[in-house]
Amino acid sequence: MISYSLRNRPGPSRRRRSGLRIAIAAGTAGAVAAIGLMATAGSAHAVGTLGNAAAAQGRYFGTAVAAGHLGETAYTNALDAEFGAVTPENEMKWDTIEANQNSFNFGPGDQIVAHAQSQNMKIRGHTLVWYSQLPGWVSGLSASALQSAMNNHITQVMTHYKGEIYAWDVVNEAFQDGGSGARRSSPFQDKLGSGYIETAFRTARAADPNAKLCYNDYNTDGVNAKSTAVYNMVKDFKARGVPIDCVGFQGHFNPQSPVPGDFQANLQRFADLGVDVQMTEVDVAGSGTAQANNYTTIVKGCLAVSRCTGITVWGVTDKYSWRSGDTPLLLDGNYQKKASYNAVLAALGSGGGTSGGTSAGTSSGTSSGTSSGTSAGTSSGTSSGTTGGTGGSCTAAVTAGSQWSDRYNLNVTVSGSTNWTVTANIPYPEKVLSTWNISATYPNAQQLVAKPNGSGNNWGLTIQKNGSTTWPTFTCTTS
Ligand code: XIL
């Protein structure tokens, strides 16, 4: 195993990777044109078929990746052909990165990061604080030594990958299964108490302020005691200003435990707390139509929740799935597309217009869809929604405007109504700097509500990047 300290890590690959990132992010007034040229010149910009279909909906579609398979041509071809995001399956876990205290092995994680960057894929970091795949030395520490070791681990790992990770699973699987809603026993919980989760998030924010910070867990995909315990923690964090940006739902399903009927409602209740939600490790045991239907529900549920920013399946092919006997993925062992693959692609293509109405009945008759593109290439998106009030409907079509290093413009054209309201959810840490041709209000720091101000249906906004260029999601409603 290659092991080297932070000070002693290989320079060239770091410099090469950072350079690429800067090249992609480097904004000038001509950034869109420059990106277009790069793509024409054959520079890797493909984010894959599923990835592109998701990008057209303003989402990413990713997969877990194992560094050990990147040398297999069929594996890498399938990865590059289909996906727009990756999560290292094991390479960023504590037992790989810091098997021995304060000796860091970033090699396998770096391999995945380099590959992802060469394909312009997003990267989810997985995971910083987890009771599993945790080296023995950690559980042997005293409380104060463990506190220091946890903070050091978070800080060193996030600093190494600073600016390269879209979202980190800061804490993974901290809650017990079943009805207790209690925290799971772990060295962290048992020695540091429940406050370790808050400390981990605060330490993470300080280490890489531009990475989204997620809590990630399983059996939380529907409304149940465990997901409600997580919900209460997130609510408390938001109320007290503890930094948290997103909640990951692993999405490991099987015929006995399929996607729950309240899946979408559960995602929505978390989103309503002011966090993004993501499906982070999806796989569904089974085959054929039953498996495909579960995948369809997941995709449609995510698309119907404007703050559901992406879906990751837990592997490229059934051959290398952590539960390969369950054939839970979208490509079979020979990289052939399964019925589930076709279902996912169809659901991504069909848009987000599932009929809404929350279980609380607060918005009965509402249906909405959202879509946007990223500044990394796609240049248009649409969004539409209809209120139950007057039966009208409207669409907001969004295209890229000028770009600068620190900010970018989007142009919006509303059609179908003159009495519209467009809500834009601005992905943190981006901020709206200015708008034109609308009456703008801001219900919260990450939301813009636009109404006509007599200037017609063409309007726009300038967004400050703060290190991120993901477009907001736009929802149009009539009143
Ligand atoms: C799994 C990997 O897929 C396996 O290769 C490894 O042996 C064990 O971990 N929840 C998580 C993931 O958060 O990290 C786990 O990944 C699957 C369950």
GROMACS .gro file of C-alpha atoms and ligand atoms in nm:
model
  497
    1MET     CA    1   0.000   0.000   0.000
    2ILE     CA    2   0.134   0.341  -0.094
    3SER     CA    3   0.139   0.567   0.205
    4TYR     CA    4   0.258   0.920   0.220
    5SER     CA    5   0.202   1.220   0.435
    6LEU     CA    6   0.033   1.536   0.320
    7ARG     CA    7   0.365   1.716   0.296
    8ASN     CA    8   0.512   1.433   0.092
    9ARG     CA    9   0.240   1.362  -0.158
   10PRO     CA   10   0.332   1.345  -0.528
   11GLY     CA   11   0.325   1.696  -0.669
   12PRO     CA   12   0.276   1.648  -1.043
   13SER     CA   13  -0.056   1.467  -1.030
   14ARG     CA   14  -0.191   1.719  -0.779
   15ARG     CA   15  -0.081   2.005  -0.996
   16ARG     CA   16  -0.225   1.845  -1.307
   17ARG     CA   17  -0.559   1.785  -1.142
   18SER     CA   18  -0.580   2.128  -0.989
   19GLY     CA   19  -0.488   2.284  -1.320
   20LEU     CA   20  -0.769   2.103  -1.495
   21ARG     CA   21  -1.016   2.212  -1.235
   22ILE     CA   22  -0.909   2.571  -1.266
   23ALA     CA   23  -0.930   2.549  -1.645
   24ILE     CA   24  -1.289   2.431  -1.624
   25ALA     CA   25  -1.386   2.684  -1.365
   26ALA     CA   26  -1.192   2.970  -1.518
   27GLY     CA   27  -1.458   3.212  -1.617
   28THR     CA   28  -1.415   3.497  -1.857
   29ALA     CA   29  -1.677   3.675  -2.057
   30GLY     CA   30  -1.610   3.405  -2.317
   31ALA     CA   31  -1.626   3.107  -2.087
   32VAL     CA   32  -1.925   2.949  -2.253
   33ALA     CA   33  -1.765   2.978  -2.592
   34ALA     CA   34  -1.440   2.844  -2.453
   35ILE     CA   35  -1.613   2.543  -2.307
   36GLY     CA   36  -1.787   2.484  -2.637
   37LEU     CA   37  -1.453   2.493  -2.815
   38MET     CA   38  -1.301   2.251  -2.568
   39ALA     CA   39  -1.583   2.008  -2.634
   40THR     CA   40  -1.547   2.045  -3.010
   41ALA     CA   41  -1.177   1.990  -2.983
   42GLY     CA   42  -1.245   1.654  -2.827
   43SER     CA   43  -1.149   1.750  -2.480
   44ALA     CA   44  -1.328   1.521  -2.242
   45HIS     CA   45  -1.658   1.671  -2.161
   46ALA     CA   46  -1.881   1.374  -2.200
   47VAL     CA   47  -2.082   1.310  -1.890
   48GLY     CA   48  -2.253   1.006  -2.031
   49THR     CA   49  -2.594   0.917  -2.150
   50LEU     CA   50  -2.766   0.887  -1.813
   51GLY     CA   51  -2.557   1.181  -1.698
   52ASN     CA   52  -2.672   1.398  -1.986
   53ALA     CA   53  -3.035   1.301  -1.945
   54ALA     CA   54  -3.011   1.396  -1.578
   55ALA     CA   55  -2.822   1.718  -1.658
   56ALA     CA   56  -3.108   1.820  -1.884
   57GLN     CA   57  -3.319   1.801  -1.569
   58GLY     CA   58  -3.064   1.998  -1.368
   59ARG     CA   59  -2.947   1.687  -1.183
   60TYR     CA   60  -2.644   1.461  -1.187
   61PHE     CA   61  -2.655   1.085  -1.238
   62GLY     CA   62  -2.360   0.909  -1.083
   63THR     CA   63  -2.218   0.576  -0.980
   64ALA     CA   64  -1.991   0.429  -0.718
   65VAL     CA   65  -1.651   0.354  -0.867
   66ALA     CA   66  -1.372   0.125  -0.752
   67ALA     CA   67  -1.019   0.237  -0.844
   68GLY     CA   68  -0.919  -0.124  -0.893
   69HIS     CA   69  -1.148  -0.161  -1.194
   70LEU     CA   70  -1.042   0.153  -1.379
   71GLY     CA   71  -0.785  -0.049  -1.573
   72GLU     CA   72  -1.060  -0.266  -1.723
   73THR     CA   73  -1.153  -0.111  -2.056
   74ALA     CA   74  -1.512  -0.232  -2.058
   75TYR     CA   75  -1.565  -0.093  -1.707
   76THR     CA   76  -1.418   0.247  -1.784
   77ASN     CA   77  -1.597   0.267  -2.118
   78ALA     CA   78  -1.931   0.202  -1.950
   79LEU     CA   79  -1.849   0.448  -1.673
   80ASP     CA   80  -1.755   0.724  -1.915
   81ALA     CA   81  -2.040   0.650  -2.155
   82GLU     CA   82  -2.313   0.670  -1.896
   83PHE     CA   83  -2.231   0.868  -1.584
   84GLY     CA   84  -2.179   1.230  -1.485
   85ALA     CA   85  -2.071   1.179  -1.125
   86VAL     CA   86  -1.873   0.933  -0.916
   87THR     CA   87  -1.847   0.827  -0.555
   88PRO     CA   88  -1.538   0.628  -0.455
   89GLU     CA   89  -1.684   0.301  -0.326
   90ASN     CA   90  -1.417   0.244  -0.060
   91GLU     CA   91  -1.116   0.459  -0.146
   92MET     CA   92  -1.199   0.759   0.072
   93LYS     CA   93  -1.298   0.559   0.379
   94TRP     CA   94  -1.096   0.589   0.696
   95ASP     CA   95  -0.944   0.240   0.674
   96THR     CA   96  -0.798   0.319   0.332
   97ILE     CA   97  -0.698   0.681   0.382
   98GLU     CA   98  -0.567   0.672   0.738
   99ALA     CA   99  -0.506   0.307   0.824
  100ASN     CA  100  -0.228   0.423   1.055
  101GLN     CA  101  -0.263   0.737   1.259
  102ASN     CA  102  -0.156   1.052   1.076
  103SER     CA  103  -0.018   0.860   0.779
  104PHE     CA  104  -0.237   0.936   0.482
  105ASN     CA  105  -0.284   0.719   0.175
  106PHE     CA  106  -0.459   0.926  -0.087
  107GLY     CA  107  -0.340   0.723  -0.386
  108PRO     CA  108  -0.657   0.520  -0.463
  109GLY     CA  109  -0.887   0.817  -0.404
  110ASP     CA  110  -0.663   1.036  -0.621
  111GLN     CA  111  -0.694   0.785  -0.905
  112ILE     CA  112  -1.070   0.816  -0.903
  113VAL     CA  113  -1.058   1.193  -0.871
  114ALA     CA  114  -0.817   1.219  -1.166
  115HIS     CA  115  -1.038   0.999  -1.381
  116ALA     CA  116  -1.353   1.185  -1.285
  117GLN     CA  117  -1.192   1.521  -1.357
  118SER     CA  118  -1.071   1.402  -1.697
  119GLN     CA  119  -1.436   1.332  -1.779
  120ASN     CA  120  -1.571   1.644  -1.610
  121MET     CA  121  -1.764   1.431  -1.364
  122LYS     CA  122  -1.880   1.555  -1.025
  123ILE     CA  123  -1.727   1.380  -0.725
  124ARG     CA  124  -1.902   1.289  -0.401
  125GLY     CA  125  -1.668   1.230  -0.111
  126HIS     CA  126  -1.755   0.921   0.092
  127THR     CA  127  -1.713   0.919   0.390
  128LEU     CA  128  -1.539   1.100   0.677
  129VAL     CA  129  -1.692   0.972   1.002
  130TRP     CA  130  -1.844   0.622   1.005
  131TYR     CA  131  -1.841   0.339   1.256
  132SER     CA  132  -1.759   0.085   0.982
  133GLN     CA  133  -1.438   0.037   0.783
  134LEU     CA  134  -1.273   0.215   1.072
  135PRO     CA  135  -0.920   0.105   1.170
  136GLY     CA  136  -0.872  -0.052   1.510
  137TRP     CA  137  -0.646   0.225   1.637
  138VAL     CA  138  -0.934   0.469   1.630
  139SER     CA  139  -1.152   0.267   1.865
  140GLY     CA  140  -0.862   0.226   2.103
  141LEU     CA  141  -0.825   0.600   2.169
  142SER     CA  142  -0.931   0.790   2.479
  143ALA     CA  143  -1.215   1.040   2.439
  144SER     CA  144  -0.990   1.344   2.404
  145ALA     CA  145  -0.751   1.167   2.167
  146LEU     CA  146  -1.045   1.044   1.961
  147GLN     CA  147  -1.184   1.397   1.936
  148SER     CA  148  -0.849   1.522   1.805
  149ALA     CA  149  -0.813   1.227   1.570
  150MET     CA  150  -1.161   1.279   1.425
  151ASN     CA  151  -1.103   1.649   1.366
  152ASN     CA  152  -0.758   1.582   1.221
  153HIS     CA  153  -0.895   1.315   0.987
  154ILE     CA  154  -1.168   1.542   0.857
  155THR     CA  155  -0.933   1.836   0.817
  156GLN     CA  156  -0.651   1.646   0.645
  157VAL     CA  157  -0.875   1.458   0.404
  158MET     CA  158  -1.089   1.756   0.311
  159THR     CA  159  -0.783   1.978   0.272
  160HIS     CA  160  -0.622   1.727   0.038
  161TYR     CA  161  -0.933   1.726  -0.182
  162LYS     CA  162  -1.025   2.088  -0.126
  163GLY     CA  163  -1.211   2.236  -0.420
  164GLU     CA  164  -1.246   1.899  -0.590
  165ILE     CA  165  -1.542   1.748  -0.409
  166TYR     CA  166  -1.897   1.850  -0.481
  167ALA     CA  167  -2.043   1.703  -0.162
  168TRP     CA  168  -1.901   1.511   0.132
  169ASP     CA  169  -2.082   1.249   0.335
  170VAL     CA  170  -1.944   1.399   0.655
  171VAL     CA  171  -2.116   1.151   0.885
  172ASN     CA  172  -2.250   0.816   0.766
  173GLU     CA  173  -2.504   0.588   0.936
  174ALA     CA  174  -2.509   0.743   1.282
  175PHE     CA  175  -2.862   0.625   1.367
  176GLN     CA  176  -2.994   0.289   1.479
  177ASP     CA  177  -3.240   0.085   1.280
  178GLY     CA  178  -3.584   0.023   1.423
  179GLY     CA  179  -3.819   0.240   1.616
  180SER     CA  180  -3.598   0.388   1.886
  181GLY     CA  181  -3.469   0.683   1.688
  182ALA     CA  182  -3.151   0.652   1.893
  183ARG     CA  183  -2.797   0.712   1.781
  184ARG     CA  184  -2.606   0.399   1.688
  185SER     CA  185  -2.335   0.283   1.923
  186SER     CA  186  -1.990   0.357   1.781
  187PRO     CA  187  -1.656   0.471   1.919
  188PHE     CA  188  -1.760   0.830   1.835
  189GLN     CA  189  -2.104   0.807   1.992
  190ASP     CA  190  -1.991   0.610   2.295
  191LYS     CA  191  -1.691   0.827   2.382
  192LEU     CA  192  -1.786   1.170   2.252
  193GLY     CA  193  -2.165   1.166   2.285
  194SER     CA  194  -2.414   1.284   2.021
  195GLY     CA  195  -2.233   1.617   1.986
  196TYR     CA  196  -1.968   1.450   1.772
  197ILE     CA  197  -2.194   1.487   1.467
  198GLU     CA  198  -2.219   1.863   1.511
  199THR     CA  199  -1.845   1.888   1.573
  200ALA     CA  200  -1.777   1.688   1.257
  201PHE     CA  201  -1.991   1.922   1.045
  202ARG     CA  202  -1.838   2.236   1.192
  203THR     CA  203  -1.486   2.100   1.137
  204ALA     CA  204  -1.578   2.003   0.781
  205ARG     CA  205  -1.711   2.351   0.697
  206ALA     CA  206  -1.387   2.506   0.816
  207ALA     CA  207  -1.177   2.263   0.609
  208ASP     CA  208  -1.350   2.317   0.272
  209PRO     CA  209  -1.614   2.590   0.283
  210ASN     CA  210  -1.719   2.523  -0.078
  211ALA     CA  211  -1.803   2.154  -0.041
  212LYS     CA  212  -2.161   2.064   0.036
  213LEU     CA  213  -2.182   1.883   0.366
  214CYS     CA  214  -2.419   1.585   0.382
  215TYR     CA  215  -2.549   1.346   0.642
  216ASN     CA  216  -2.596   1.002   0.479
  217ASP     CA  217  -2.791   0.696   0.595
  218TYR     CA  218  -2.996   0.390   0.489
  219ASN     CA  219  -3.350   0.277   0.574
  220THR     CA  220  -3.436   0.643   0.579
  221ASP     CA  221  -3.593   0.652   0.232
  222GLY     CA  222  -3.950   0.660   0.363
  223VAL     CA  223  -4.114   0.828   0.659
  224ASN     CA  224  -4.026   0.608   0.958
  225ALA     CA  225  -3.880   0.636   1.308
  226LYS     CA  226  -3.522   0.632   1.184
  227SER     CA  227  -3.573   0.894   0.911
  228THR     CA  228  -3.769   1.107   1.156
  229ALA     CA  229  -3.478   1.095   1.399
  230VAL     CA  230  -3.249   1.215   1.121
  231TYR     CA  231  -3.507   1.477   1.024
  232ASN     CA  232  -3.516   1.610   1.380
  233MET     CA  233  -3.140   1.632   1.389
  234VAL     CA  234  -3.129   1.826   1.061
  235LYS     CA  235  -3.406   2.055   1.178
  236ASP     CA  236  -3.214   2.124   1.497
  237PHE     CA  237  -2.893   2.187   1.301
  238LYS     CA  238  -3.069   2.435   1.073
  239ALA     CA  239  -3.229   2.611   1.371
  240ARG     CA  240  -2.896   2.648   1.550
  241GLY     CA  241  -2.684   2.730   1.245
  242VAL     CA  242  -2.485   2.408   1.246
  243PRO     CA  243  -2.353   2.382   0.889
  244ILE     CA  244  -2.536   2.113   0.692
  245ASP     CA  245  -2.627   2.138   0.323
  246CYS     CA  246  -2.764   1.804   0.223
  247VAL     CA  247  -2.901   1.468   0.331
  248GLY     CA  248  -2.809   1.151   0.145
  249PHE     CA  249  -3.052   0.862   0.121
  250GLN     CA  250  -2.864   0.547   0.034
  251GLY     CA  251  -3.152   0.372  -0.140
  252HIS     CA  252  -3.062   0.004  -0.097
  253PHE     CA  253  -3.384  -0.181  -0.182
  254ASN     CA  254  -3.503  -0.537  -0.228
  255PRO     CA  255  -3.837  -0.710  -0.297
  256GLN     CA  256  -3.914  -0.735   0.076
  257SER     CA  257  -3.828  -0.372   0.125
  258PRO     CA  258  -3.907  -0.188  -0.201
  259VAL     CA  259  -3.914   0.186  -0.253
  260PRO     CA  260  -4.174   0.305   0.000
  261GLY     CA  261  -4.494   0.476  -0.109
  262ASP     CA  262  -4.402   0.790   0.083
  263PHE     CA  263  -4.054   0.811  -0.072
  264GLN     CA  264  -4.117   1.141  -0.251
  265ALA     CA  265  -4.297   1.292   0.049
  266ASN     CA  266  -4.001   1.197   0.266
  267LEU     CA  267  -3.750   1.363   0.033
  268GLN     CA  268  -3.976   1.668   0.023
  269ARG     CA  269  -4.001   1.704   0.400
  270PHE     CA  270  -3.622   1.709   0.426
  271ALA     CA  271  -3.595   1.955   0.135
  272ASP     CA  272  -3.846   2.176   0.313
  273LEU     CA  273  -3.596   2.206   0.599
  274GLY     CA  274  -3.368   2.393   0.360
  275VAL     CA  275  -3.124   2.117   0.263
  276ASP     CA  276  -3.057   1.947  -0.069
  277VAL     CA  277  -3.143   1.580  -0.089
  278GLN     CA  278  -2.961   1.317  -0.291
  279MET     CA  279  -3.001   0.947  -0.360
  280THR     CA  280  -2.651   0.831  -0.283
  281GLU     CA  281  -2.612   0.451  -0.313
  282VAL     CA  282  -2.909   0.321  -0.508
  283ASP     CA  283  -2.937  -0.046  -0.587
  284VAL     CA  284  -3.247  -0.263  -0.608
  285ALA     CA  285  -3.228  -0.641  -0.572
  286GLY     CA  286  -3.428  -0.827  -0.834
  287SER     CA  287  -3.475  -0.818  -1.207
  288GLY     CA  288  -3.712  -0.733  -1.488
  289THR     CA  289  -4.018  -0.515  -1.449
  290ALA     CA  290  -4.029  -0.524  -1.069
  291GLN     CA  291  -3.676  -0.391  -1.044
  292ALA     CA  292  -3.734  -0.140  -1.322
  293ASN     CA  293  -4.047  -0.005  -1.152
  294ASN     CA  294  -3.855   0.065  -0.834
  295TYR     CA  295  -3.594   0.257  -1.031
  296THR     CA  296  -3.867   0.454  -1.207
  297THR     CA  297  -4.018   0.554  -0.872
  298ILE     CA  298  -3.680   0.669  -0.745
  299VAL     CA  299  -3.605   0.882  -1.050
  300LYS     CA  300  -3.951   1.034  -1.071
  301GLY     CA  301  -3.956   1.102  -0.698
  302CYS     CA  302  -3.623   1.282  -0.717
  303LEU     CA  303  -3.725   1.487  -1.021
  304ALA     CA  304  -4.043   1.594  -0.847
  305VAL     CA  305  -3.848   1.744  -0.556
  306SER     CA  306  -3.669   2.056  -0.672
  307ARG     CA  307  -3.396   2.020  -0.411
  308CYS     CA  308  -3.319   1.661  -0.509
  309THR     CA  309  -2.993   1.738  -0.685
  310GLY     CA  310  -2.887   1.395  -0.805
  311ILE     CA  311  -2.893   1.018  -0.800
  312THR     CA  312  -2.599   0.781  -0.759
  313VAL     CA  313  -2.625   0.406  -0.818
  314TRP     CA  314  -2.394   0.189  -0.616
  315GLY     CA  315  -2.186   0.051  -0.902
  316VAL     CA  316  -2.141   0.036  -1.278
  317THR     CA  317  -2.218  -0.332  -1.334
  318ASP     CA  318  -2.382  -0.620  -1.149
  319LYS     CA  319  -2.048  -0.802  -1.185
  320TYR     CA  320  -1.880  -0.581  -0.927
  321SER     CA  321  -2.177  -0.492  -0.708
  322TRP     CA  322  -2.116  -0.532  -0.335
  323ARG     CA  323  -2.420  -0.761  -0.352
  324SER     CA  324  -2.373  -0.899  -0.701
  325GLY     CA  325  -2.594  -1.201  -0.626
  326ASP     CA  326  -2.888  -0.960  -0.613
  327THR     CA  327  -2.815  -0.821  -0.965
  328PRO     CA  328  -2.921  -0.480  -0.832
  329LEU     CA  329  -2.776  -0.238  -1.089
  330LEU     CA  330  -2.856  -0.098  -1.435
  331LEU     CA  331  -2.594  -0.283  -1.642
  332ASP     CA  332  -2.561  -0.660  -1.618
  333GLY     CA  333  -2.235  -0.850  -1.567
  334ASN     CA  334  -2.155  -0.809  -1.937
  335TYR     CA  335  -2.226  -0.435  -1.931
  336GLN     CA  336  -2.552  -0.488  -2.119
  337LYS     CA  337  -2.837  -0.248  -2.048
  338LYS     CA  338  -3.113  -0.401  -1.838
  339ALA     CA  339  -3.483  -0.316  -1.828
  340SER     CA  340  -3.394  -0.102  -1.527
  341TYR     CA  341  -3.151   0.102  -1.735
  342ASN     CA  342  -3.423   0.174  -1.992
  343ALA     CA  343  -3.665   0.265  -1.716
  344VAL     CA  344  -3.419   0.513  -1.565
  345LEU     CA  345  -3.343   0.673  -1.898
  346ALA     CA  346  -3.714   0.702  -1.978
  347ALA     CA  347  -3.792   0.850  -1.637
  348LEU     CA  348  -3.510   1.103  -1.674
  349GLY     CA  349  -3.633   1.197  -2.017
  350SER     CA  350  -3.993   1.228  -1.912
  351GLY     CA  351  -3.913   1.525  -1.693
  352GLY     CA  352  -4.024   1.614  -1.351
  353GLY     CA  353  -4.390   1.675  -1.414
  354THR     CA  354  -4.529   1.421  -1.175
  355SER     CA  355  -4.848   1.531  -1.014
  356GLY     CA  356  -4.792   1.677  -0.678
  357GLY     CA  357  -4.990   1.770  -0.376
  358THR     CA  358  -4.825   1.701  -0.048
  359SER     CA  359  -4.960   1.454   0.201
  360ALA     CA  360  -5.052   1.749   0.416
  361GLY     CA  361  -5.269   1.875   0.134
  362THR     CA  362  -5.112   2.216   0.138
  363SER     CA  363  -5.072   2.239  -0.236
  364SER     CA  364  -5.338   2.016  -0.377
  365GLY     CA  365  -5.358   2.002  -0.749
  366THR     CA  366  -5.012   2.143  -0.795
  367SER     CA  367  -4.784   1.985  -1.041
  368SER     CA  368  -4.443   2.111  -1.119
  369GLY     CA  369  -4.130   2.022  -1.298
  370THR     CA  370  -3.790   2.171  -1.292
  371SER     CA  371  -3.496   2.158  -1.517
  372SER     CA  372  -3.173   2.340  -1.562
  373GLY     CA  373  -2.832   2.302  -1.708
  374THR     CA  374  -2.484   2.357  -1.580
  375SER     CA  375  -2.237   2.609  -1.708
  376ALA     CA  376  -2.013   2.319  -1.805
  377GLY     CA  377  -2.183   2.277  -2.135
  378THR     CA  378  -2.556   2.242  -2.148
  379SER     CA  379  -2.710   2.568  -2.235
  380SER     CA  380  -3.081   2.547  -2.186
  381GLY     CA  381  -3.342   2.415  -1.959
  382THR     CA  382  -3.711   2.454  -1.904
  383SER     CA  383  -3.934   2.435  -1.612
  384SER     CA  384  -4.306   2.439  -1.584
  385GLY     CA  385  -4.582   2.407  -1.337
  386THR     CA  386  -4.954   2.453  -1.304
  387THR     CA  387  -5.149   2.571  -1.008
  388GLY     CA  388  -5.481   2.429  -0.910
  389GLY     CA  389  -5.616   2.781  -0.867
  390THR     CA  390  -5.707   2.898  -1.213
  391GLY     CA  391  -5.598   2.602  -1.416
  392GLY     CA  392  -5.341   2.811  -1.602
  393SER     CA  393  -4.994   2.690  -1.671
  394CYS     CA  394  -4.658   2.840  -1.755
  395THR     CA  395  -4.309   2.745  -1.856
  396ALA     CA  396  -3.980   2.909  -1.773
  397ALA     CA  397  -3.711   2.843  -2.032
  398VAL     CA  398  -3.360   2.917  -1.909
  399THR     CA  399  -3.049   2.983  -2.117
  400ALA     CA  400  -2.693   3.080  -2.033
  401GLY     CA  401  -2.591   3.443  -2.052
  402SER     CA  402  -2.254   3.608  -2.002
  403GLN     CA  403  -2.000   3.451  -1.768
  404TRP     CA  404  -1.721   3.599  -1.563
  405SER     CA  405  -1.472   3.441  -1.327
  406ASP     CA  406  -1.685   3.514  -1.024
  407ARG     CA  407  -2.041   3.529  -1.160
  408TYR     CA  408  -2.271   3.430  -1.446
  409ASN     CA  409  -2.595   3.545  -1.603
  410LEU     CA  410  -2.901   3.338  -1.687
  411ASN     CA  411  -3.179   3.454  -1.920
  412VAL     CA  412  -3.532   3.338  -1.850
  413THR     CA  413  -3.830   3.347  -2.085
  414VAL     CA  414  -4.171   3.269  -1.941
  415SER     CA  415  -4.446   3.146  -2.171
  416GLY     CA  416  -4.805   3.034  -2.125
  417SER     CA  417  -4.914   3.310  -1.889
  418THR     CA  418  -4.867   3.676  -1.808
  419ASN     CA  419  -4.957   3.625  -1.445
  420TRP     CA  420  -4.673   3.402  -1.340
  421THR     CA  421  -4.450   3.339  -1.044
  422VAL     CA  422  -4.113   3.177  -1.099
  423THR     CA  423  -3.933   3.039  -0.797
  424ALA     CA  424  -3.560   2.981  -0.832
  425ASN     CA  425  -3.380   2.768  -0.575
  426ILE     CA  426  -3.022   2.885  -0.573
  427PRO     CA  427  -2.770   2.608  -0.489
  428TYR     CA  428  -2.556   2.706  -0.193
  429PRO     CA  429  -2.295   2.864  -0.187
  430GLU     CA  430  -2.415   3.055  -0.495
  431LYS     CA  431  -2.601   3.381  -0.439
  432VAL     CA  432  -2.821   3.609  -0.651
  433LEU     CA  433  -2.639   3.935  -0.711
  434SER     CA  434  -2.897   4.113  -0.924
  435THR     CA  435  -3.202   4.065  -1.144
  436TRP     CA  436  -3.366   4.255  -1.429
  437ASN     CA  437  -3.722   4.294  -1.559
  438ILE     CA  438  -3.886   4.136  -1.254
  439SER     CA  439  -4.014   4.218  -0.916
  440ALA     CA  440  -3.789   4.005  -0.694
  441THR     CA  441  -3.836   3.885  -0.338
  442TYR     CA  442  -3.616   3.656  -0.133
  443PRO     CA  443  -3.802   3.427   0.112
  444ASN     CA  444  -3.463   3.298   0.225
  445ALA     CA  445  -3.098   3.331   0.130
  446GLN     CA  446  -3.118   3.056  -0.133
  447GLN     CA  447  -3.449   3.140  -0.293
  448LEU     CA  448  -3.562   3.402  -0.542
  449VAL     CA  449  -3.929   3.458  -0.619
  450ALA     CA  450  -3.981   3.643  -0.946
  451LYS     CA  451  -4.304   3.813  -1.058
  452PRO     CA  452  -4.376   4.033  -1.361
  453ASN     CA  453  -4.304   4.405  -1.310
  454GLY     CA  454  -4.458   4.523  -1.636
  455SER     CA  455  -4.142   4.460  -1.841
  456GLY     CA  456  -4.272   4.153  -2.016
  457ASN     CA  457  -4.180   3.789  -1.992
  458ASN     CA  458  -3.806   3.804  -2.059
  459TRP     CA  459  -3.596   3.855  -1.753
  460GLY     CA  460  -3.271   3.748  -1.600
  461LEU     CA  461  -3.043   3.725  -1.305
  462THR     CA  462  -2.675   3.741  -1.215
  463ILE     CA  463  -2.545   3.475  -0.982
  464GLN     CA  464  -2.228   3.497  -0.777
  465LYS     CA  465  -2.052   3.159  -0.809
  466ASN     CA  466  -1.866   3.134  -0.478
  467GLY     CA  467  -1.688   2.836  -0.631
  468SER     CA  468  -1.991   2.661  -0.778
  469THR     CA  469  -2.160   2.691  -1.117
  470THR     CA  470  -2.460   2.461  -1.081
  471TRP     CA  471  -2.766   2.632  -1.217
  472PRO     CA  472  -3.061   2.700  -0.990
  473THR     CA  473  -3.381   2.503  -1.043
  474PHE     CA  474  -3.673   2.710  -1.172
  475THR     CA  475  -4.039   2.636  -1.110
  476CYS     CA  476  -4.315   2.834  -1.284
  477THR     CA  477  -4.665   2.865  -1.140
  478THR     CA  478  -4.963   3.079  -1.235
  479SER     CA  479  -5.202   3.256  -1.006
  480XIL     C1  480  -1.980  -0.101   0.079
  480XIL     C2  481  -1.893  -0.129  -0.043
  480XIL     O1  482  -1.975  -0.131  -0.157
  480XIL     C3  483  -1.822  -0.260  -0.026
  480XIL     O2  484  -1.727  -0.279  -0.131
  480XIL     C4  485  -1.749  -0.266   0.108
  480XIL     O3  486  -1.694  -0.394   0.126
  480XIL     C5  487  -1.846  -0.234   0.222
  480XIL     O4  488  -1.906  -0.108   0.199
  480XIL     N1  489  -2.338   0.184   0.303
  480XIL     C6  490  -2.235   0.267   0.268
  480XIL     C7  491  -2.131   0.219   0.172
  480XIL     O5  492  -2.234   0.384   0.308
  480XIL     O6  493  -2.004   0.273   0.201
  480XIL     C8  494  -2.123   0.069   0.171
  480XIL     O7  495  -2.032   0.032   0.068
  480XIL     C9  496  -2.259   0.009   0.149
  480XIL    C10  497  -2.352   0.048   0.260
   0.00000   0.00000   0.00000
